[in-house]
mmCIF file of C-alpha atoms and ligand atoms in Angstrom:
data_model
loop_
_atom_site.group_PDB
_atom_site.id
_atom_site.type_symbol
_atom_site.label_atom_id
_atom_site.label_comp_id
_atom_site.label_asym_id
_atom_site.label_seq_id
_atom_site.Cartn_x
_atom_site.Cartn_y
_atom_site.Cartn_z
ATOM 1 C CA MET A 6 -52.791 -36.513 15.797
ATOM 2 C CA GLY A 7 -53.487 -38.012 19.239
ATOM 3 C CA GLU A 8 -54.650 -35.969 22.166
ATOM 4 C CA LEU A 9 -52.533 -32.862 22.353
ATOM 5 C CA LEU A 10 -52.830 -32.039 26.052
ATOM 6 C CA SER A 11 -54.137 -33.997 29.031
ATOM 7 C CA ALA A 12 -56.690 -32.547 31.403
ATOM 8 C CA GLU A 13 -53.892 -32.173 34.006
ATOM 9 C CA ALA A 14 -51.750 -30.260 31.545
ATOM 10 C CA ILE A 15 -54.611 -27.900 30.754
ATOM 11 C CA ASP A 16 -55.166 -27.245 34.484
ATOM 12 C CA ALA A 17 -51.454 -26.690 34.989
ATOM 13 C CA LEU A 18 -51.365 -24.308 32.043
ATOM 14 C CA LEU A 19 -54.264 -22.238 33.359
ATOM 15 C CA ALA A 20 -52.771 -22.137 36.855
ATOM 16 C CA TRP A 21 -49.416 -21.062 35.421
ATOM 17 C CA TYR A 22 -51.066 -18.316 33.374
ATOM 18 C CA ARG A 23 -52.916 -16.910 36.382
ATOM 19 C CA ASN A 24 -49.618 -16.623 38.266
ATOM 20 C CA HIS A 25 -47.156 -15.751 35.540
ATOM 21 C CA GLN A 26 -48.929 -13.731 32.886
ATOM 22 C CA ARG A 27 -47.407 -10.412 31.972
ATOM 23 C CA ASP A 28 -49.350 -7.348 33.003
ATOM 24 C CA LEU A 29 -50.401 -6.061 29.575
ATOM 25 C CA PRO A 30 -52.811 -3.198 28.899
ATOM 26 C CA TRP A 31 -55.253 -5.266 26.805
ATOM 27 C CA ARG A 32 -55.578 -7.753 29.653
ATOM 28 C CA HIS A 33 -57.324 -5.106 31.739
ATOM 29 C CA THR A 34 -60.285 -4.773 29.436
ATOM 30 C CA LYS A 35 -63.256 -6.807 28.266
ATOM 31 C CA ASP A 36 -64.069 -4.280 25.515
ATOM 32 C CA PRO A 37 -64.134 -6.374 22.327
ATOM 33 C CA TYR A 38 -63.059 -3.369 20.260
ATOM 34 C CA ALA A 39 -59.953 -2.830 22.376
ATOM 35 C CA ILE A 40 -59.139 -6.567 22.322
ATOM 36 C CA TRP A 41 -59.555 -6.590 18.535
ATOM 37 C CA LEU A 42 -57.289 -3.554 18.195
ATOM 38 C CA SER A 43 -54.644 -5.189 20.370
ATOM 39 C CA GLU A 44 -54.707 -8.428 18.364
ATOM 40 C CA ILE A 45 -54.323 -6.550 15.070
ATOM 41 C CA MET A 46 -51.470 -4.472 16.409
ATOM 42 C CA LEU A 47 -49.765 -7.542 17.863
ATOM 43 C CA GLN A 48 -49.649 -9.296 14.481
ATOM 44 C CA GLN A 49 -45.966 -9.364 13.502
ATOM 45 C CA THR A 50 -45.174 -6.668 16.069
ATOM 46 C CA ARG A 51 -43.520 -6.911 19.474
ATOM 47 C CA VAL A 52 -45.516 -6.310 22.635
ATOM 48 C CA GLU A 53 -43.280 -3.457 23.760
ATOM 49 C CA ALA A 54 -43.658 -1.728 20.421
ATOM 50 C CA VAL A 55 -47.406 -2.086 20.484
ATOM 51 C CA LYS A 56 -48.046 -0.681 23.985
ATOM 52 C CA PRO A 57 -47.742 3.060 23.258
ATOM 53 C CA TYR A 58 -49.591 2.760 19.933
ATOM 54 C CA TYR A 59 -52.411 0.866 21.586
ATOM 55 C CA ALA A 60 -52.840 3.500 24.329
ATOM 56 C CA ARG A 61 -52.735 6.407 21.929
ATOM 57 C CA PHE A 62 -55.058 4.809 19.440
ATOM 58 C CA LEU A 63 -57.694 4.108 22.074
ATOM 59 C CA GLU A 64 -57.363 7.604 23.454
ATOM 60 C CA ARG A 65 -57.916 9.222 20.035
ATOM 61 C CA CYS A 66 -60.292 6.627 18.719
ATOM 62 C CA PRO A 67 -62.067 4.890 21.608
ATOM 63 C CA THR A 68 -64.974 3.220 19.843
ATOM 64 C CA VAL A 69 -65.852 1.342 16.665
ATOM 65 C CA GLU A 70 -67.879 4.362 15.523
ATOM 66 C CA SER A 71 -64.995 6.790 16.046
ATOM 67 C CA LEU A 72 -62.729 4.509 14.009
ATOM 68 C CA ALA A 73 -65.316 4.132 11.242
ATOM 69 C CA CYS A 74 -65.427 7.940 10.904
ATOM 70 C CA LEU A 75 -61.723 8.647 11.265
ATOM 71 C CA ASP A 76 -60.168 10.474 8.345
ATOM 72 C CA GLU A 77 -57.559 8.498 6.383
ATOM 73 C CA GLU A 78 -54.639 10.819 7.080
ATOM 74 C CA ARG A 79 -55.297 10.730 10.832
ATOM 75 C CA LEU A 80 -55.614 6.966 10.763
ATOM 76 C CA MET A 81 -52.249 6.626 8.978
ATOM 77 C CA LYS A 82 -50.714 9.143 11.391
ATOM 78 C CA LEU A 83 -51.871 7.028 14.356
ATOM 79 C CA TRP A 84 -50.312 3.957 12.751
ATOM 80 C CA GLU A 85 -47.146 5.705 11.637
ATOM 81 C CA GLY A 86 -44.074 3.624 12.560
ATOM 82 C CA LEU A 87 -45.978 0.478 13.435
ATOM 83 C CA GLY A 88 -45.648 -1.000 9.929
ATOM 84 C CA TYR A 89 -47.941 -3.240 7.884
ATOM 85 C CA TYR A 90 -50.279 -0.344 7.201
ATOM 86 C CA SER A 91 -52.889 -2.460 5.480
ATOM 87 C CA ARG A 92 -53.732 -3.668 8.993
ATOM 88 C CA ALA A 93 -55.016 -0.146 9.781
ATOM 89 C CA ARG A 94 -56.963 0.108 6.563
ATOM 90 C CA ASN A 95 -58.569 -3.314 7.067
ATOM 91 C CA LEU A 96 -59.334 -2.380 10.680
ATOM 92 C CA GLN A 97 -61.218 0.718 9.530
ATOM 93 C CA LYS A 98 -62.991 -1.183 6.768
ATOM 94 C CA ALA A 99 -64.142 -3.725 9.337
ATOM 95 C CA ALA A 100 -65.178 -0.960 11.747
ATOM 96 C CA ARG A 101 -67.398 0.443 9.012
ATOM 97 C CA THR A 102 -68.978 -2.997 8.536
ATOM 98 C CA VAL A 103 -69.499 -3.409 12.240
ATOM 99 C CA SER A 104 -71.064 0.038 12.353
ATOM 100 C CA ALA A 105 -73.343 -0.542 9.333
ATOM 101 C CA GLN A 106 -74.328 -4.150 9.880
ATOM 102 C CA TYR A 107 -74.094 -4.707 13.634
ATOM 103 C CA GLY A 108 -75.064 -1.298 15.041
ATOM 104 C CA GLY A 109 -71.460 -0.663 16.118
ATOM 105 C CA ARG A 110 -71.276 -3.782 18.307
ATOM 106 C CA MET A 111 -68.673 -6.420 17.504
ATOM 107 C CA PRO A 112 -70.230 -9.743 16.518
ATOM 108 C CA ARG A 113 -69.629 -12.486 19.069
ATOM 109 C CA SER A 114 -69.214 -15.564 16.948
ATOM 110 C CA TYR A 115 -66.051 -16.847 15.391
ATOM 111 C CA GLU A 116 -67.764 -17.178 12.008
ATOM 112 C CA GLU A 117 -69.100 -13.605 11.943
ATOM 113 C CA LEU A 118 -65.772 -12.201 13.135
ATOM 114 C CA ARG A 119 -63.941 -14.227 10.497
ATOM 115 C CA LYS A 120 -65.877 -12.409 7.756
ATOM 116 C CA LEU A 121 -64.543 -8.972 8.719
ATOM 117 C CA SER A 122 -61.628 -7.400 6.836
ATOM 118 C CA GLY A 123 -58.266 -8.262 8.309
ATOM 119 C CA ILE A 124 -59.620 -10.907 10.657
ATOM 120 C CA GLY A 125 -58.242 -14.384 9.875
ATOM 121 C CA ASP A 126 -58.610 -17.678 11.729
ATOM 122 C CA TYR A 127 -56.191 -16.753 14.510
ATOM 123 C CA THR A 128 -57.600 -13.277 15.144
ATOM 124 C CA ALA A 129 -61.229 -14.408 15.008
ATOM 125 C CA GLY A 130 -60.381 -17.107 17.562
ATOM 126 C CA ALA A 131 -58.524 -14.686 19.793
ATOM 127 C CA ILE A 132 -61.313 -12.094 19.860
ATOM 128 C CA ALA A 133 -64.144 -14.630 20.223
ATOM 129 C CA SER A 134 -62.386 -16.402 23.103
ATOM 130 C CA ILE A 135 -60.828 -13.438 24.921
ATOM 131 C CA ALA A 136 -63.698 -10.972 24.596
ATOM 132 C CA PHE A 137 -66.675 -13.337 24.550
ATOM 133 C CA GLY A 138 -65.469 -16.589 26.096
ATOM 134 C CA VAL A 139 -66.297 -18.620 22.991
ATOM 135 C CA ARG A 140 -64.537 -22.006 23.110
ATOM 136 C CA VAL A 141 -62.514 -21.767 19.893
ATOM 137 C CA PRO A 142 -58.762 -22.079 19.338
ATOM 138 C CA ALA A 143 -56.416 -19.218 18.417
ATOM 139 C CA VAL A 144 -53.396 -20.738 16.755
ATOM 140 C CA ASP A 145 -50.653 -18.402 15.621
ATOM 141 C CA GLY A 146 -47.006 -19.182 14.870
ATOM 142 C CA ASN A 147 -46.079 -19.076 18.567
ATOM 143 C CA VAL A 148 -48.810 -21.441 19.611
ATOM 144 C CA LEU A 149 -47.868 -23.757 16.739
ATOM 145 C CA ARG A 150 -44.305 -23.887 18.056
ATOM 146 C CA VAL A 151 -45.450 -24.727 21.560
ATOM 147 C CA LEU A 152 -47.860 -27.427 20.485
ATOM 148 C CA SER A 153 -45.457 -28.933 17.944
ATOM 149 C CA ARG A 154 -42.893 -29.347 20.724
ATOM 150 C CA VAL A 155 -45.406 -30.661 23.216
ATOM 151 C CA SER A 156 -46.702 -33.248 20.799
ATOM 152 C CA GLY A 157 -43.388 -33.976 19.122
ATOM 153 C CA SER A 158 -44.872 -33.062 15.709
ATOM 154 C CA ARG A 159 -42.469 -32.669 12.842
ATOM 155 C CA GLU A 160 -45.105 -31.279 10.492
ATOM 156 C CA ASP A 161 -43.942 -28.149 8.680
ATOM 157 C CA ILE A 162 -45.452 -25.201 10.594
ATOM 158 C CA ALA A 163 -45.151 -22.970 7.515
ATOM 159 C CA LEU A 164 -47.943 -24.972 5.873
ATOM 160 C CA PRO A 165 -51.552 -23.898 6.359
ATOM 161 C CA ALA A 166 -52.559 -27.552 6.659
ATOM 162 C CA THR A 167 -50.401 -27.908 9.782
ATOM 163 C CA LYS A 168 -52.112 -24.968 11.434
ATOM 164 C CA GLU A 169 -55.520 -26.330 10.489
ATOM 165 C CA ALA A 170 -54.689 -29.776 11.921
ATOM 166 C CA MET A 171 -53.591 -28.125 15.165
ATOM 167 C CA ARG A 172 -56.778 -26.079 15.373
ATOM 168 C CA ARG A 173 -58.837 -29.193 14.897
ATOM 169 C CA ALA A 174 -56.899 -31.120 17.531
ATOM 170 C CA LEU A 175 -57.275 -28.236 20.018
ATOM 171 C CA LEU A 176 -60.967 -27.580 19.480
ATOM 172 C CA PRO A 177 -62.344 -30.344 21.739
ATOM 173 C CA LEU A 178 -59.845 -29.501 24.478
ATOM 174 C CA ILE A 179 -60.712 -25.827 24.963
ATOM 175 C CA PRO A 180 -61.835 -25.275 28.528
ATOM 176 C CA GLU A 181 -64.522 -22.910 29.789
ATOM 177 C CA ALA A 182 -61.842 -20.291 30.396
ATOM 178 C CA ALA A 183 -61.202 -20.181 26.643
ATOM 179 C CA GLY A 184 -59.602 -16.721 26.532
ATOM 180 C CA ASP A 185 -57.208 -17.538 29.364
ATOM 181 C CA PHE A 186 -56.368 -20.850 27.746
ATOM 182 C CA ASN A 187 -55.526 -19.299 24.402
ATOM 183 C CA GLN A 188 -53.578 -16.474 25.982
ATOM 184 C CA ALA A 189 -51.732 -18.975 28.194
ATOM 185 C CA LEU A 190 -50.476 -20.771 25.081
ATOM 186 C CA ILE A 191 -49.510 -17.407 23.524
ATOM 187 C CA GLU A 192 -47.743 -16.490 26.757
ATOM 188 C CA ILE A 193 -45.802 -19.760 26.947
ATOM 189 C CA GLY A 194 -44.731 -19.148 23.334
ATOM 190 C CA ALA A 195 -43.598 -15.606 24.134
ATOM 191 C CA THR A 196 -41.866 -16.057 27.441
ATOM 192 C CA VAL A 197 -40.941 -19.775 27.899
ATOM 193 C CA CYS A 198 -41.045 -21.784 24.702
ATOM 194 C CA VAL A 199 -39.257 -18.989 22.843
ATOM 195 C CA PRO A 200 -38.474 -18.896 19.117
ATOM 196 C CA ASN A 201 -34.853 -17.799 19.285
ATOM 197 C CA GLY A 202 -32.495 -19.073 21.904
ATOM 198 C CA GLU A 203 -33.026 -21.830 24.362
ATOM 199 C CA ALA A 204 -36.510 -22.778 25.566
ATOM 200 C CA LYS A 205 -36.904 -22.336 29.306
ATOM 201 C CA CYS A 206 -38.317 -25.807 29.860
ATOM 202 C CA ASP A 207 -37.625 -25.704 33.628
ATOM 203 C CA ALA A 208 -40.242 -22.991 33.931
ATOM 204 C CA CYS A 209 -42.829 -24.623 31.662
ATOM 205 C CA PRO A 210 -46.068 -26.076 33.046
ATOM 206 C CA LEU A 211 -46.274 -28.413 30.047
ATOM 207 C CA ALA A 212 -42.752 -29.835 30.397
ATOM 208 C CA SER A 213 -43.873 -33.021 32.170
ATOM 209 C CA GLU A 214 -45.701 -34.200 29.061
ATOM 210 C CA CYS A 215 -43.663 -32.471 26.397
ATOM 211 C CA VAL A 216 -42.278 -34.900 23.801
ATOM 212 C CA ALA A 217 -39.573 -32.435 22.744
ATOM 213 C CA VAL A 218 -38.330 -32.152 26.342
ATOM 214 C CA ARG A 219 -38.427 -35.915 26.911
ATOM 215 C CA GLU A 220 -36.568 -36.664 23.709
ATOM 216 C CA GLY A 221 -34.298 -33.640 23.644
ATOM 217 C CA LEU A 222 -35.775 -32.242 20.453
ATOM 218 C CA THR A 223 -36.372 -28.575 21.268
ATOM 219 C CA ASP A 224 -33.685 -27.599 18.729
ATOM 220 C CA GLU A 225 -35.246 -29.662 15.964
ATOM 221 C CA ILE A 226 -38.926 -28.862 16.529
ATOM 222 C CA PRO A 227 -40.725 -26.990 15.159
ATOM 223 C CA VAL A 228 -39.849 -27.817 11.605
ATOM 224 C CA LYS A 229 -40.285 -24.770 9.427
ATOM 225 C CA SER A 230 -39.524 -24.749 5.678
ATOM 226 C CA ALA A 231 -37.525 -21.845 4.388
ATOM 227 C CA LYS A 232 -39.383 -18.953 2.782
ATOM 228 C CA LYS A 233 -38.324 -17.815 -0.634
ATOM 229 C CA PRO A 234 -35.672 -15.132 -0.385
ATOM 230 C CA ARG A 235 -36.697 -11.469 -0.447
ATOM 231 C CA LYS A 236 -36.376 -9.475 -3.593
ATOM 232 C CA ILE A 237 -33.655 -6.837 -3.358
ATOM 233 C CA LEU A 238 -34.653 -3.409 -4.624
ATOM 234 C CA PRO A 239 -31.929 -0.726 -4.955
ATOM 235 C CA LEU A 240 -33.405 2.755 -4.512
ATOM 236 C CA THR A 241 -32.184 6.305 -4.663
ATOM 237 C CA LEU A 242 -33.932 8.660 -2.244
ATOM 238 C CA LEU A 243 -33.995 12.396 -2.820
ATOM 239 C CA ILE A 244 -34.439 14.867 0.008
ATOM 240 C CA ILE A 245 -35.378 17.914 -1.995
ATOM 241 C CA ARG A 246 -35.662 21.179 -0.032
ATOM 242 C CA ASP A 247 -35.866 24.815 -0.892
ATOM 243 C CA GLY A 248 -35.010 26.090 2.595
ATOM 244 C CA ASP A 249 -38.501 26.250 4.078
ATOM 245 C CA ARG A 250 -40.191 23.361 2.344
ATOM 246 C CA THR A 251 -39.502 19.703 1.534
ATOM 247 C CA VAL A 252 -40.845 17.567 -1.259
ATOM 248 C CA LEU A 253 -42.903 14.539 -0.276
ATOM 249 C CA ARG A 254 -44.763 12.156 -2.488
ATOM 250 C CA LYS A 255 -47.979 10.338 -1.743
ATOM 251 C CA ARG A 256 -47.672 6.700 -2.636
ATOM 252 C CA PRO A 257 -50.251 5.081 -4.904
ATOM 253 C CA PRO A 258 -53.473 3.820 -3.324
ATOM 254 C CA LYS A 259 -52.550 0.137 -3.863
ATOM 255 C CA GLY A 260 -49.537 -1.974 -2.968
ATOM 256 C CA LEU A 261 -46.685 -1.568 -0.531
ATOM 257 C CA LEU A 262 -47.136 1.377 1.907
ATOM 258 C CA ALA A 263 -50.267 2.409 -0.002
ATOM 259 C CA GLY A 264 -51.339 6.024 0.447
ATOM 260 C CA LEU A 265 -48.487 6.904 2.790
ATOM 261 C CA TYR A 266 -46.009 9.744 2.275
ATOM 262 C CA GLU A 267 -42.449 9.117 1.181
ATOM 263 C CA LEU A 268 -39.318 10.851 0.147
ATOM 264 C CA PRO A 269 -39.253 10.959 -3.644
ATOM 265 C CA ASN A 270 -37.247 8.030 -4.896
ATOM 266 C CA THR A 271 -36.412 6.098 -7.950
ATOM 267 C CA GLU A 272 -35.245 2.559 -8.644
ATOM 268 C CA GLY A 273 -31.537 1.935 -9.011
ATOM 269 C CA HIS A 274 -28.537 3.636 -7.441
ATOM 270 C CA LEU A 275 -28.037 6.935 -9.231
ATOM 271 C CA GLY A 276 -24.796 8.882 -9.369
ATOM 272 C CA GLU A 277 -24.815 12.616 -8.555
ATOM 273 C CA GLU A 278 -25.342 13.719 -12.147
ATOM 274 C CA ALA A 279 -28.218 11.314 -12.722
ATOM 275 C CA ALA A 280 -29.784 12.340 -9.393
ATOM 276 C CA LEU A 281 -29.572 16.042 -10.404
ATOM 277 C CA ALA A 282 -31.117 15.257 -13.780
ATOM 278 C CA HIS A 283 -33.945 13.433 -12.037
ATOM 279 C CA VAL A 284 -34.575 16.463 -9.791
ATOM 280 C CA ARG A 285 -34.634 18.782 -12.827
ATOM 281 C CA ALA A 286 -37.103 16.484 -14.529
ATOM 282 C CA LEU A 287 -39.383 16.930 -11.531
ATOM 283 C CA GLY A 288 -39.357 20.671 -12.213
ATOM 284 C CA PHE A 289 -36.777 21.922 -9.723
ATOM 285 C CA GLU A 290 -33.572 23.856 -10.133
ATOM 286 C CA PRO A 291 -30.841 22.243 -7.979
ATOM 287 C CA LEU A 292 -28.306 24.431 -6.149
ATOM 288 C CA ARG A 293 -26.342 21.866 -4.099
ATOM 289 C CA ILE A 294 -26.215 18.128 -3.695
ATOM 290 C CA GLU A 295 -24.851 16.082 -0.820
ATOM 291 C CA ARG A 296 -24.639 12.311 -0.541
ATOM 292 C CA LEU A 297 -26.049 10.957 2.712
ATOM 293 C CA GLU A 298 -25.432 7.611 4.368
ATOM 294 C CA ASP A 299 -26.842 4.396 2.972
ATOM 295 C CA ALA A 300 -29.651 2.531 4.689
ATOM 296 C CA LYS A 301 -31.776 -0.540 4.213
ATOM 297 C CA HIS A 302 -35.255 -1.580 5.180
ATOM 298 C CA ILE A 303 -36.595 -5.088 5.275
ATOM 299 C CA PHE A 304 -40.218 -5.793 4.458
ATOM 300 C CA THR A 305 -41.809 -9.207 4.415
ATOM 301 C CA HIS A 306 -41.160 -9.885 0.715
ATOM 302 C CA ILE A 307 -38.757 -7.179 -0.334
ATOM 303 C CA GLU A 308 -35.636 -5.416 0.916
ATOM 304 C CA TRP A 309 -34.908 -1.826 0.004
ATOM 305 C CA GLN A 310 -31.246 -0.937 -0.319
ATOM 306 C CA MET A 311 -31.240 2.818 -0.228
ATOM 307 C CA ILE A 312 -28.747 5.482 -1.122
ATOM 308 C CA ALA A 313 -29.777 9.081 -0.647
ATOM 309 C CA TYR A 314 -29.009 12.652 -1.607
ATOM 310 C CA ALA A 315 -29.954 15.880 0.076
ATOM 311 C CA ILE A 316 -30.580 18.415 -2.675
ATOM 312 C CA ARG A 317 -31.085 22.098 -2.129
ATOM 313 C CA VAL A 318 -33.199 23.716 -4.843
ATOM 314 C CA THR A 319 -34.314 27.266 -5.625
ATOM 315 C CA PRO A 320 -37.788 28.242 -4.373
ATOM 316 C CA GLU A 321 -39.055 28.694 -7.925
ATOM 317 C CA PHE A 322 -40.096 25.717 -9.887
ATOM 318 C CA ASP A 323 -42.324 24.935 -12.875
ATOM 319 C CA GLY A 324 -44.928 22.842 -11.156
ATOM 320 C CA TYR A 325 -45.068 19.103 -10.748
ATOM 321 C CA PRO A 326 -45.564 16.720 -13.606
ATOM 322 C CA GLU A 327 -49.192 15.601 -13.884
ATOM 323 C CA GLY A 328 -50.173 12.794 -11.549
ATOM 324 C CA SER A 329 -46.749 12.749 -9.896
ATOM 325 C CA GLY A 330 -48.180 12.680 -6.351
ATOM 326 C CA LEU A 331 -45.566 15.243 -5.350
ATOM 327 C CA LEU A 332 -46.208 17.982 -2.857
ATOM 328 C CA LEU A 333 -44.120 20.716 -1.337
ATOM 329 C CA VAL A 334 -44.691 20.619 2.392
ATOM 330 C CA PRO A 335 -43.698 23.470 4.817
ATOM 331 C CA ASN A 336 -41.016 21.974 7.090
ATOM 332 C CA GLY A 337 -43.067 22.716 10.209
ATOM 333 C CA GLU A 338 -45.845 20.433 8.994
ATOM 334 C CA LEU A 339 -43.701 17.450 7.954
ATOM 335 C CA HIS A 340 -43.884 15.588 11.220
ATOM 336 C CA SER A 341 -47.259 16.705 12.471
ATOM 337 C CA LYS A 342 -49.385 16.064 9.413
ATOM 338 C CA TYR A 343 -47.867 13.421 7.201
ATOM 339 C CA ALA A 344 -47.540 9.712 7.953
ATOM 340 C CA ILE A 345 -44.053 8.759 6.795
ATOM 341 C CA PRO A 346 -43.363 5.025 7.247
ATOM 342 C CA SER A 347 -40.384 3.700 9.216
ATOM 343 C CA ALA A 348 -38.715 2.535 6.030
ATOM 344 C CA PHE A 349 -37.530 6.154 5.750
ATOM 345 C CA PHE A 350 -36.560 6.656 9.379
ATOM 346 C CA ALA A 351 -32.824 6.572 8.613
ATOM 347 C CA TYR A 352 -33.422 9.864 6.813
ATOM 348 C CA THR A 353 -36.148 11.595 8.834
ATOM 349 C CA LYS A 354 -33.421 13.205 10.954
ATOM 350 C CA TYR A 355 -32.684 15.351 7.917
ATOM 351 C CA LEU A 356 -36.251 16.588 7.792
HETATM 352 N N1 ADE B 7 -49.804 -11.747 20.835
HETATM 353 C C1 ADE B 7 -50.980 -11.909 20.206
HETATM 354 N N2 ADE B 7 -52.015 -11.812 21.053
HETATM 355 C C2 ADE B 7 -51.483 -11.527 22.239
HETATM 356 C C3 ADE B 7 -52.041 -11.307 23.520
HETATM 357 N N3 ADE B 7 -53.354 -11.276 23.704
HETATM 358 N N4 ADE B 7 -51.184 -11.099 24.537
HETATM 359 C C4 ADE B 7 -49.847 -11.084 24.327
HETATM 360 N N5 ADE B 7 -49.286 -11.294 23.154
HETATM 361 C C5 ADE B 7 -50.070 -11.519 22.116
#
């Protein structure tokens, strides 16, 4: 790959960023912990969705030490609705490492940051450059799109090798204002060189040397190979209540939505009779059953296609089967104490 950006383009990019950057909460701090938190929350999540979570998280958990000590249920509650919960678990694991190995102060180098749980190449680059001014690249999917268009590259941006080549090409170009430079590229990707819809090339400081603009290729670049299709999982959800209490289940400690609370569910789409039999097998005596609306939830690799029943049961029951993870929660505590992931939000109005 030849030189990605000229010195003039880099100056134009920095000048553009100083005048056009969005006013975002994490741009008002130099606290490496806060910048780290913002970068983790911003992975696969929209800026507008992150803002309230970021503020609340920092309020409740303002330091590495406070995060290292936070109890798991509170941590999950703070992350509830943001998705990709392993981000929160990795964040806490890394906070414990920072606390134990670095006296609670974030390491400054890309290499040390890279070793922490949940911090990959992009995030290590973002934290090192934004919080500490280290001249390293931070190449995420958005930056890859921008630079592929600028350079006219038709390399497949879904391949790790493409990202690595871009990082290498950027490294010698990073200016002193490394954090601004990286955020400027992120900002161009978010507001100008957008992923869906037409790129706003008239507003782009890089347009004068952009190969995709010159050759009319913004629709063709970046090239991104298709991911394999998501697995479809049909599920039947059961909202089991005895009047004052609702049955929740704690998910297993590993895998999708690990350790979070869910409505009891089972694979497949059950008819009413099968759903009632299932509820009896859990130890309850059903009184009424009502079919609710269908819903779906899309995860990265899987799609849940849900049907649901609300089932009223008698207050007496024989106790849960061993290791079932079930618990009968007073209705008043459902929302305040238990982290229920957004996958179930179509049904939380019934809780
Ligand atoms: N996405 C990832 N990092 C970001 C940042 N620092 N500002 C805005 N959007 C981002």
